[in-house]
Each structure stands twice: as structure tokens, then as C-alpha cells.
mmCIF file of C-alpha atoms in Angstrom:
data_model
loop_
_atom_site.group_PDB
_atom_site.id
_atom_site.type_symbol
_atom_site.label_atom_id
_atom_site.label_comp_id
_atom_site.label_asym_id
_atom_site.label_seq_id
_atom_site.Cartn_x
_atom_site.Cartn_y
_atom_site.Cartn_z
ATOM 1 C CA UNK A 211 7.256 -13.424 3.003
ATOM 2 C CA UNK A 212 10.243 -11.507 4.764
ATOM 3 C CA UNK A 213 10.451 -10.320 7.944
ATOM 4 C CA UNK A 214 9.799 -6.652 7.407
ATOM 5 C CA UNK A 215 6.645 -7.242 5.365
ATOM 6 C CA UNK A 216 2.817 -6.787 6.811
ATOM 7 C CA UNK A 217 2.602 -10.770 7.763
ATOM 8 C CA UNK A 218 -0.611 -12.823 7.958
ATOM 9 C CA UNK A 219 0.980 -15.106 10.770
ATOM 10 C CA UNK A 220 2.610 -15.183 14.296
ATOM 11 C CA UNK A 221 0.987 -11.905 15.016
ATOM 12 C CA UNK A 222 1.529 -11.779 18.476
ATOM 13 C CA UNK A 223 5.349 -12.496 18.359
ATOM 14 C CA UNK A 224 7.490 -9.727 17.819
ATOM 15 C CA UNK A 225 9.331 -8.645 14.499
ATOM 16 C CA UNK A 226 12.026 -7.622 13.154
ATOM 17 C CA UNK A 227 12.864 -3.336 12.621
ATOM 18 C CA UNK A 228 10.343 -3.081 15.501
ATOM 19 C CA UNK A 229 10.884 0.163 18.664
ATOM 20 C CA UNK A 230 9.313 -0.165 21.991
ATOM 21 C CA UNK A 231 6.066 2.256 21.981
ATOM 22 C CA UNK A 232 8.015 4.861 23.600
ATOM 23 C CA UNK A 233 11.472 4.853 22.367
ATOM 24 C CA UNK A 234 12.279 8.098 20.470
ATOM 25 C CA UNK A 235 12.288 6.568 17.046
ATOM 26 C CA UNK A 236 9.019 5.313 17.329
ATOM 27 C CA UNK A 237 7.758 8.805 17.887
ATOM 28 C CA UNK A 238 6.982 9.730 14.247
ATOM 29 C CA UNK A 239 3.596 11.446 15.416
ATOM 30 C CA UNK A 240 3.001 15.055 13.899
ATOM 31 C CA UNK A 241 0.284 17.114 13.948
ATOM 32 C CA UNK A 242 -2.463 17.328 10.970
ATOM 33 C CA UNK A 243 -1.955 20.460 9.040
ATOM 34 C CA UNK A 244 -5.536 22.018 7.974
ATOM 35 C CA UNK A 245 -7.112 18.630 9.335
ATOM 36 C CA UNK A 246 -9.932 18.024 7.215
ATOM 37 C CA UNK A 247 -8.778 20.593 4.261
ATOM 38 C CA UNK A 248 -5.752 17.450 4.091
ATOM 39 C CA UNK A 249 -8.137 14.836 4.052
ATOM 40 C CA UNK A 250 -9.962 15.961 1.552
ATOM 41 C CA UNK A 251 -7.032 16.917 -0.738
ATOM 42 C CA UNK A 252 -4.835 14.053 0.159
ATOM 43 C CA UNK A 253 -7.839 12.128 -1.456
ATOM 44 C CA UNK A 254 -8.652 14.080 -3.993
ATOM 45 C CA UNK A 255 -4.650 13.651 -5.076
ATOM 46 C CA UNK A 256 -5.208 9.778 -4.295
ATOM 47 C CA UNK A 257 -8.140 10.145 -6.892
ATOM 48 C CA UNK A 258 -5.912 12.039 -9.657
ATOM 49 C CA UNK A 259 -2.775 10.146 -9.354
ATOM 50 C CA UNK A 260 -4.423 6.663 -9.527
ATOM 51 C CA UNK A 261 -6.105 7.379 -12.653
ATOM 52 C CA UNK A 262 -3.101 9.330 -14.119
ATOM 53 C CA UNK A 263 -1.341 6.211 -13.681
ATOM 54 C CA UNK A 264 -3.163 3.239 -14.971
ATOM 55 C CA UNK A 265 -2.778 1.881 -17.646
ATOM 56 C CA UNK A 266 -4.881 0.594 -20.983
ATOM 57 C CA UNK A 267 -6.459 -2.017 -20.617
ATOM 58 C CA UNK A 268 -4.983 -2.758 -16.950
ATOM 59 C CA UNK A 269 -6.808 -1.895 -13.738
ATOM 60 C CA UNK A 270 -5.804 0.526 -11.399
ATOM 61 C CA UNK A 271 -2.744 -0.001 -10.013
ATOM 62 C CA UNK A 272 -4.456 1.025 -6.367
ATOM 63 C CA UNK A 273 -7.872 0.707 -6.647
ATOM 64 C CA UNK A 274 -10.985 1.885 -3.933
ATOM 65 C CA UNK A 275 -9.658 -1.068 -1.401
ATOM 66 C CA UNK A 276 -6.728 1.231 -0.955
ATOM 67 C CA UNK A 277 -9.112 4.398 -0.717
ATOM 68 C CA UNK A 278 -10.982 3.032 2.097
ATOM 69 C CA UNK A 279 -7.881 1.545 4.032
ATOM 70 C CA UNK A 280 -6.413 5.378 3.145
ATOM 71 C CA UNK A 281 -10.062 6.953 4.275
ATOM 72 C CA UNK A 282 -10.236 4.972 7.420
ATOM 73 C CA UNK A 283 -6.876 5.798 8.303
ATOM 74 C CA UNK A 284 -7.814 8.987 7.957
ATOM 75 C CA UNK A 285 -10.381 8.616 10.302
ATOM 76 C CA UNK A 286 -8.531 7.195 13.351
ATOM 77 C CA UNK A 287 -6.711 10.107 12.974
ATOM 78 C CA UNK A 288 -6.285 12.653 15.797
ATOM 79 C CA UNK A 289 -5.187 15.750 13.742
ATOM 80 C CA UNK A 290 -4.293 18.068 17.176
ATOM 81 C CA UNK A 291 -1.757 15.237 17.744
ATOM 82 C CA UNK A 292 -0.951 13.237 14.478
ATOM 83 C CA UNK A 293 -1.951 10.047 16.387
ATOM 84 C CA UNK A 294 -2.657 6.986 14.110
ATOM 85 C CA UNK A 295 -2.132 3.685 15.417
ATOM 86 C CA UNK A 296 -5.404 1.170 14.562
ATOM 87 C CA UNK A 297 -4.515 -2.387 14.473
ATOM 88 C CA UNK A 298 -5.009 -4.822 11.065
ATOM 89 C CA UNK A 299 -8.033 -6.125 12.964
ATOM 90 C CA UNK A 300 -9.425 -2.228 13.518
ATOM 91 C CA UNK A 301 -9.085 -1.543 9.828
ATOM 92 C CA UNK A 302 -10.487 -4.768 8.681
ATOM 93 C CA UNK A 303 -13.823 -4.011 10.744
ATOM 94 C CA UNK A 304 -13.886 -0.313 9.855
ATOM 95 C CA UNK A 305 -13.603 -1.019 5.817
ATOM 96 C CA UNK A 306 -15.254 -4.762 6.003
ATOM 97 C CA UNK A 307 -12.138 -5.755 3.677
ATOM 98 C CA UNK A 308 -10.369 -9.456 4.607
ATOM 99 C CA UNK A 309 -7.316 -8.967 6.362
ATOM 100 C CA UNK A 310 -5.121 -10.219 3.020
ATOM 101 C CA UNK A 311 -7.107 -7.043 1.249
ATOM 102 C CA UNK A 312 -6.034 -4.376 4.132
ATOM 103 C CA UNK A 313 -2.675 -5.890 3.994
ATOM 104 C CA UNK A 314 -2.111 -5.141 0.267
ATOM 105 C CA UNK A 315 -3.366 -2.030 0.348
ATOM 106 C CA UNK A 316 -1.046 -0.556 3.089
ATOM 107 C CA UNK A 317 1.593 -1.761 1.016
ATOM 108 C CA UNK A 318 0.250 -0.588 -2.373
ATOM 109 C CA UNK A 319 -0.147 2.779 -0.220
ATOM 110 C CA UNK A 320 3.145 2.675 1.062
ATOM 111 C CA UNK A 321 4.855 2.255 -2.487
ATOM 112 C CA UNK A 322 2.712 5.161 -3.893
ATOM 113 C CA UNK A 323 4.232 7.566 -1.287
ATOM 114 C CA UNK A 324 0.688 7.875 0.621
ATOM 115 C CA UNK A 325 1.122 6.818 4.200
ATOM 116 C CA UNK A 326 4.388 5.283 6.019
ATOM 117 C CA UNK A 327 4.865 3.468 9.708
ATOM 118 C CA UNK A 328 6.902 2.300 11.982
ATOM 119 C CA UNK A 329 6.399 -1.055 13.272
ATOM 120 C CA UNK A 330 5.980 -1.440 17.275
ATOM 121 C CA UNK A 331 6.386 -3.381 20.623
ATOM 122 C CA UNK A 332 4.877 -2.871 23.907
ATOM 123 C CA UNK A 333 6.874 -4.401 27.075
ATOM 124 C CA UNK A 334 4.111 -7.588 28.528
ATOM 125 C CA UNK A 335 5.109 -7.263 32.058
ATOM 126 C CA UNK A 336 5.974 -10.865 32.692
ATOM 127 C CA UNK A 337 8.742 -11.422 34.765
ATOM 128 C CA UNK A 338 12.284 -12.859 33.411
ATOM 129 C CA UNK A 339 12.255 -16.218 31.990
ATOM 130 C CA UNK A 340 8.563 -16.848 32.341
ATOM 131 C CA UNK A 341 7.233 -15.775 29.086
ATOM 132 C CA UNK A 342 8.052 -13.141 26.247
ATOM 133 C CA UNK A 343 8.945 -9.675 27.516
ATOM 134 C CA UNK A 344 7.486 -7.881 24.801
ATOM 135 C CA UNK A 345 5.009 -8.398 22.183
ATOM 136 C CA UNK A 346 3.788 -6.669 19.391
ATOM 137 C CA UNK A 347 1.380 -3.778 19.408
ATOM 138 C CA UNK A 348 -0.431 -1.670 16.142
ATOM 139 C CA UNK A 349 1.923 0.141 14.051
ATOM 140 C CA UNK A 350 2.748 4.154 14.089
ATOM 141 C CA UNK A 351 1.078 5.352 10.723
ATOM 142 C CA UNK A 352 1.820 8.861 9.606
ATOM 143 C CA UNK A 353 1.561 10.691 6.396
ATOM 144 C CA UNK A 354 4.755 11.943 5.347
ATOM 145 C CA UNK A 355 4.036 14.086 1.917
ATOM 146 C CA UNK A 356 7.828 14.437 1.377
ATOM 147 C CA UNK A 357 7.550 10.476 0.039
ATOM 148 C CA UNK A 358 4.832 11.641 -2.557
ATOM 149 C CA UNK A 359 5.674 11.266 -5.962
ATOM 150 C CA UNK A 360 6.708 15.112 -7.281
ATOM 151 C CA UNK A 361 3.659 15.604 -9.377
ATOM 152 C CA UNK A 362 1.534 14.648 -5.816
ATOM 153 C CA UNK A 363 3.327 16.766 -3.984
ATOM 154 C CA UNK A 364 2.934 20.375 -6.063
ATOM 155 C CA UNK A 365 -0.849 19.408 -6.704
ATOM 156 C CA UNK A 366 -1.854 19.085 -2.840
ATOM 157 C CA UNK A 367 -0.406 22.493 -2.201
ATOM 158 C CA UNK A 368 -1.921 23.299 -5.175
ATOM 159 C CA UNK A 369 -5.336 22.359 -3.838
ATOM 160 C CA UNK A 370 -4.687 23.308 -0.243
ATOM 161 C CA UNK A 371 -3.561 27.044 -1.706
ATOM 162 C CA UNK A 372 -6.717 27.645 -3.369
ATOM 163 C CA UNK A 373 -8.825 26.598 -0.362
ATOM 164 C CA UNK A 374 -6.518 29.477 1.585
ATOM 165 C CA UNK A 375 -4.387 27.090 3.118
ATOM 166 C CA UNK A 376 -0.665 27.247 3.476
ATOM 167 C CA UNK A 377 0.950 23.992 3.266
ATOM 168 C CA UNK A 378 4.656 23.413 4.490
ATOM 169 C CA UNK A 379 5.580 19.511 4.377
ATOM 170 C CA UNK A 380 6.775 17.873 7.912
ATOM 171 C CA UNK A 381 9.939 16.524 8.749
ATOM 172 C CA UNK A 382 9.870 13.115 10.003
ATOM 173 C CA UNK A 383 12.892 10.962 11.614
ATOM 174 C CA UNK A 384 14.904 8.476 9.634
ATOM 175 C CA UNK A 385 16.998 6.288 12.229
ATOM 176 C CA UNK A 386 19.718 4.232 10.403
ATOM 177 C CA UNK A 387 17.588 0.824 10.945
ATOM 178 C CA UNK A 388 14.076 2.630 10.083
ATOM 179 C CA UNK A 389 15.929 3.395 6.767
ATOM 180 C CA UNK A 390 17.378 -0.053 6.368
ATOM 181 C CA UNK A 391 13.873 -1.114 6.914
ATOM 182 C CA UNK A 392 12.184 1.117 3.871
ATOM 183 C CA UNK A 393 15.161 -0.063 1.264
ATOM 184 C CA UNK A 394 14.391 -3.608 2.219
ATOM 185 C CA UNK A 395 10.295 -3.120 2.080
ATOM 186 C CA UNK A 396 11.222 -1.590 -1.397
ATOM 187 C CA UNK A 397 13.016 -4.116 -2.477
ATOM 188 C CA UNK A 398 10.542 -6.792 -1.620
ATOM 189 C CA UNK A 399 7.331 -5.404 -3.082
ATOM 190 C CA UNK A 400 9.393 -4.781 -6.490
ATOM 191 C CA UNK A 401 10.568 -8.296 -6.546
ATOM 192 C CA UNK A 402 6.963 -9.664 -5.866
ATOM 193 C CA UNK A 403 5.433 -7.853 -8.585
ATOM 194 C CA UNK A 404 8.230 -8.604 -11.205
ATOM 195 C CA UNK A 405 7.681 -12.600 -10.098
ATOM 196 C CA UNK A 406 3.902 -12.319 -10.496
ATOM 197 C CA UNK A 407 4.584 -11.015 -13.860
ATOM 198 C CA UNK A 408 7.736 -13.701 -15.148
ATOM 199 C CA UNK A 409 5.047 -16.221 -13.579
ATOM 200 C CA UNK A 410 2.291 -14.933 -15.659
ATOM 201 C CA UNK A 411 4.493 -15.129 -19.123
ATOM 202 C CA UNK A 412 6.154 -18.511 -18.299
ATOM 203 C CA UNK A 413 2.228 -19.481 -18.321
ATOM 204 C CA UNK A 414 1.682 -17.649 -21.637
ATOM 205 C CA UNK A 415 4.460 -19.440 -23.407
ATOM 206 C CA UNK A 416 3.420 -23.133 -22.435
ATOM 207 C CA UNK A 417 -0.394 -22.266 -22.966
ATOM 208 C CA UNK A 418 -1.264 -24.270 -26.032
ATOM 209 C CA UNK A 419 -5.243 -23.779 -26.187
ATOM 210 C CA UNK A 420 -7.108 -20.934 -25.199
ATOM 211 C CA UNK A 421 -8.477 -22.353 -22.813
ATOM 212 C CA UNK A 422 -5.216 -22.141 -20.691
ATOM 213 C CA UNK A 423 -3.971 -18.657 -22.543
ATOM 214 C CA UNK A 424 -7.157 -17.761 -20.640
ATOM 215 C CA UNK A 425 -6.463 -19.458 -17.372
ATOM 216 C CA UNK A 426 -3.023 -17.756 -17.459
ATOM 217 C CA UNK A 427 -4.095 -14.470 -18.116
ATOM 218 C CA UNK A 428 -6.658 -14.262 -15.619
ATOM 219 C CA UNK A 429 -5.965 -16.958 -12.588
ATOM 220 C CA UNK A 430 -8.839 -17.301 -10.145
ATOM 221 C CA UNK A 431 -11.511 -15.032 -12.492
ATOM 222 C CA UNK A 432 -13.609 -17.132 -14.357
ATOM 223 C CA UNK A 433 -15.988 -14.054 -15.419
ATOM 224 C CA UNK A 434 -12.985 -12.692 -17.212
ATOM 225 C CA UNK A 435 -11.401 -16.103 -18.451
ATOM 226 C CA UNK A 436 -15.243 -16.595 -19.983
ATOM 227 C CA UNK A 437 -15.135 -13.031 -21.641
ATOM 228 C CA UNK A 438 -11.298 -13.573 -23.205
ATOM 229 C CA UNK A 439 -12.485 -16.820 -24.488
ATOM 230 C CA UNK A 440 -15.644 -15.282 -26.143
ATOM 231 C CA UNK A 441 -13.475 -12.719 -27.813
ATOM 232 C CA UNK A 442 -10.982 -15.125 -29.196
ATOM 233 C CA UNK A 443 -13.469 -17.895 -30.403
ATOM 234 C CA UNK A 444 -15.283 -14.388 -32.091
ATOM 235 C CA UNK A 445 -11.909 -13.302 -33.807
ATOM 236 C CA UNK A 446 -9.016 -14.368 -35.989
ATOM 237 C CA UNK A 447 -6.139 -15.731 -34.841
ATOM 238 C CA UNK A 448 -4.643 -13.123 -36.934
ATOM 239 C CA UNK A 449 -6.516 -10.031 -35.485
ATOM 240 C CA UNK A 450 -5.723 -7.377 -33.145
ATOM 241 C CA UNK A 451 -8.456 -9.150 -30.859
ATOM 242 C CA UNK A 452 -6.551 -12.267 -30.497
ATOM 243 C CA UNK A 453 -3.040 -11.102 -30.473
ATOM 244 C CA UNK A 454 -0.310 -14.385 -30.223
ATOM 245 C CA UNK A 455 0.986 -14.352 -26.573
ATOM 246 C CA UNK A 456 4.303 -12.593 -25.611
ATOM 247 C CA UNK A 457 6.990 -15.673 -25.259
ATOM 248 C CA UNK A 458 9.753 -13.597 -24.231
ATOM 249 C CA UNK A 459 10.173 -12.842 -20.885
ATOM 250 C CA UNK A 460 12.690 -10.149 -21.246
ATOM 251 C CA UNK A 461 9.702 -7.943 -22.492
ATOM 252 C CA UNK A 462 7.293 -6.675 -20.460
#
């Protein structure tokens, strides 16, 4: 895992791209337009864009994990002041999801345009040379609407106009390393997801039974490797049930 990703490990030592609690580029706070009227639309867009956007046959690309992480974060929310700073441990009590679970979601989240953060350090107080001088502390979330995919973007002021509310999107900082930060946290997540993928092909092509086309379709699930199997032992091999796996991995 790089060193700008959400890690499960060394939590207390301090990372890379992070700004002392009060430096000015860790202020990204802004206050909650409409409070609740956002919520409620920012949610009801959540709702809307993930179905819009899954695919046949696929599940949803975020899911209900990510609208509870995106709910609770909601919720340790201090609209007057735009504060929202709950640690992993904070959300993983609040949504009863395992820490791996709230991790993914903030990043599916954070792809999908619907929260950002700045990662943080608070100063420990020891004295020099006898111990760390600073150590990490919860991130700065913040909902920056400007990140939204287009189609997001008109259909929350769309929603927040016709409950009377006039919606103007806020401007938040973009220091030179916060920015480096974001390309590189881009770059990452896309290059996990296309290996998950080439891995799950490469699997395909050396499957020679069902039995493995099964395992490498669905690793970990035996409820769905069961179901796949009972569909291809019930169909041809030359049916639209029990298609011939994909062996090029050029193709997605």
C-alpha cells in the first residue's frame, strides 16, 4: 500500500502529505450550506448516482457500506462550522463496519467525488530527542461538491432549488503538495482496481474445470461459487448461461 493511502498499520506514526492541525493548509473547514436540506440531498444524489452507475450483472460500484460511512460523516458534522474530523476507530463504532470496510469506503467515496480530507499531525509535547515530536491525529473531512461528477453536481442544486434553497458551491484550498497528494491517491486506486481485474482474467484463462472458473470468478464467496456452478452444470456449454471465459486480457 503507498504512503498516501488510508493504511491499516503504524497508525500512530506519522505520514507522508500530512499538516500540523493548525497550519493554514490544514484548514479546509467550511460551513454547511442548508445543513440538513444538504444531507438529505447529498444522499439522495449518493442514492441516484450509484444506481445510475452500476452495471448488469455487477454490484454497485459503492454500495450501503459507503452510505453509512457517508451518513455518519454526516453526522459528526458541525454545519455552523464545517467541522469533521472522527477518527477510523469513531467511524468503525458509529457504522459497526471492520476497519478494512470503513477504509474502502472513504476511498470508494473519495473517487466518486463525495467527500475529500486532508491528512493531519498534532505536535506530542515530548522534548527533543526523547521520543517523536508529532504524531498523527484524525483527518480533516470536508465535502467539496466542486469534485462531484457534472451530472451530481446540477442535480443537488436541482434538489436543493426546489426545497427553496440556493446553493453556491465552496471554494476549498489546493496547496501544491495537497494536489500532489490527490494525483497520487488517483493514481493508486486506478491501478488497484485494474490489478484486481488482470488478476481475475489471468485466473479465467488457466481455469480448466468449473470448479475453478467458479473459484476465479467469485474468490472468498462460496454462496455465489455454489450458484455459478448450479447454472453451468444446468446449461450448455454452448449457451448464453455458460458463456466460455474471456482469455484476453486486453479486453475488459
Amino acid at each position: 500500500m503507498t504512503a498516501h493511502a488510508l493504511s491499516l498499520h503504524s497508525r500512530a506514526k506519522a505520514r507522508r502529505d500530512s499538516f500540523d492541525i493548525n497550519d493554514p493548509r490544514a484548514q479546509v473547514f467550511r460551513p454547511i450550506q442548508h445543513g440538513t436540506y444538504f444531507v438529505e440531498a447529498m444522499l439522495r444524489v449518493f442514492d441516484e448516482w450509484d444506481d445510475l452507475t452500476k452495471r448488469p450483472g455487477k454490484p454497485h460500484a459503492m454500495g450501503q457500506n459507503c452510505r453509512k460511512v457517508l451518513r455518519w460523516l454526516f453526522w459528526c458534522c458541525d454545519f455552523k462550522r464545517g467541522t469533521c474530523e472522527p477518527s477510523i476507530e469513531t467511524l468503525e463504532k458509529k457504522t459497526r463496519l471492520a476497519r478494512p470496510t470503513v477504509v474502502r469506503a472513504l476511498k470508494l467515496l473519495w473517487a466518486n467525488g463525495f467527500i475529500d480530507w486532508i491528512r493531519r499531525t498534532e505536535k506530542t509535547g515530548n522534548a527533543p530527542g526523547y521520543g517523536p515530536q508529532v504524531k498523527q491525529t484524525s483527518n480533516a473531512y470536508f465535502f467539496d461538491t466542486k469534485r462531484l461528477p457534472g451530472r451530481c453536481q446540477k442535480r443537488l442544486a436541482e434538489i436543493l432549488r426546489r426545497a427553496g434553497k440556493r446553493f453556491r458551491p465552496e471554494d476549498f484550498p489546493r496547496p501544491t503538495r495537497y494536489v500532489g497528494l490527490q494525483e497520487r491517491r488517483t493514481t493508486a486506486i486506478r491501478d488497484k482496481a485494474a490489478y484486481g481485474r488482470a488478476v481475475k482474467r489471468n485466473a479465467l484463462a488457466r481455469a480448466s474445470t468449473d470448479q475453478e472458473r467458479a473459484e476465479a470468478l467469485y474468490p472468498g464467496d462460496e454462496h455465489a461459487q455454489r450458484a455459478w456452478l448450479a447454472m453451468a452444470q444446468g446449461a450448455s456449454s454452448e449457451s448464453d448461461l455458460n458463456p466460455s471465459p474471456n482469455r484476453s486480457i486486453q479486453k475488459e
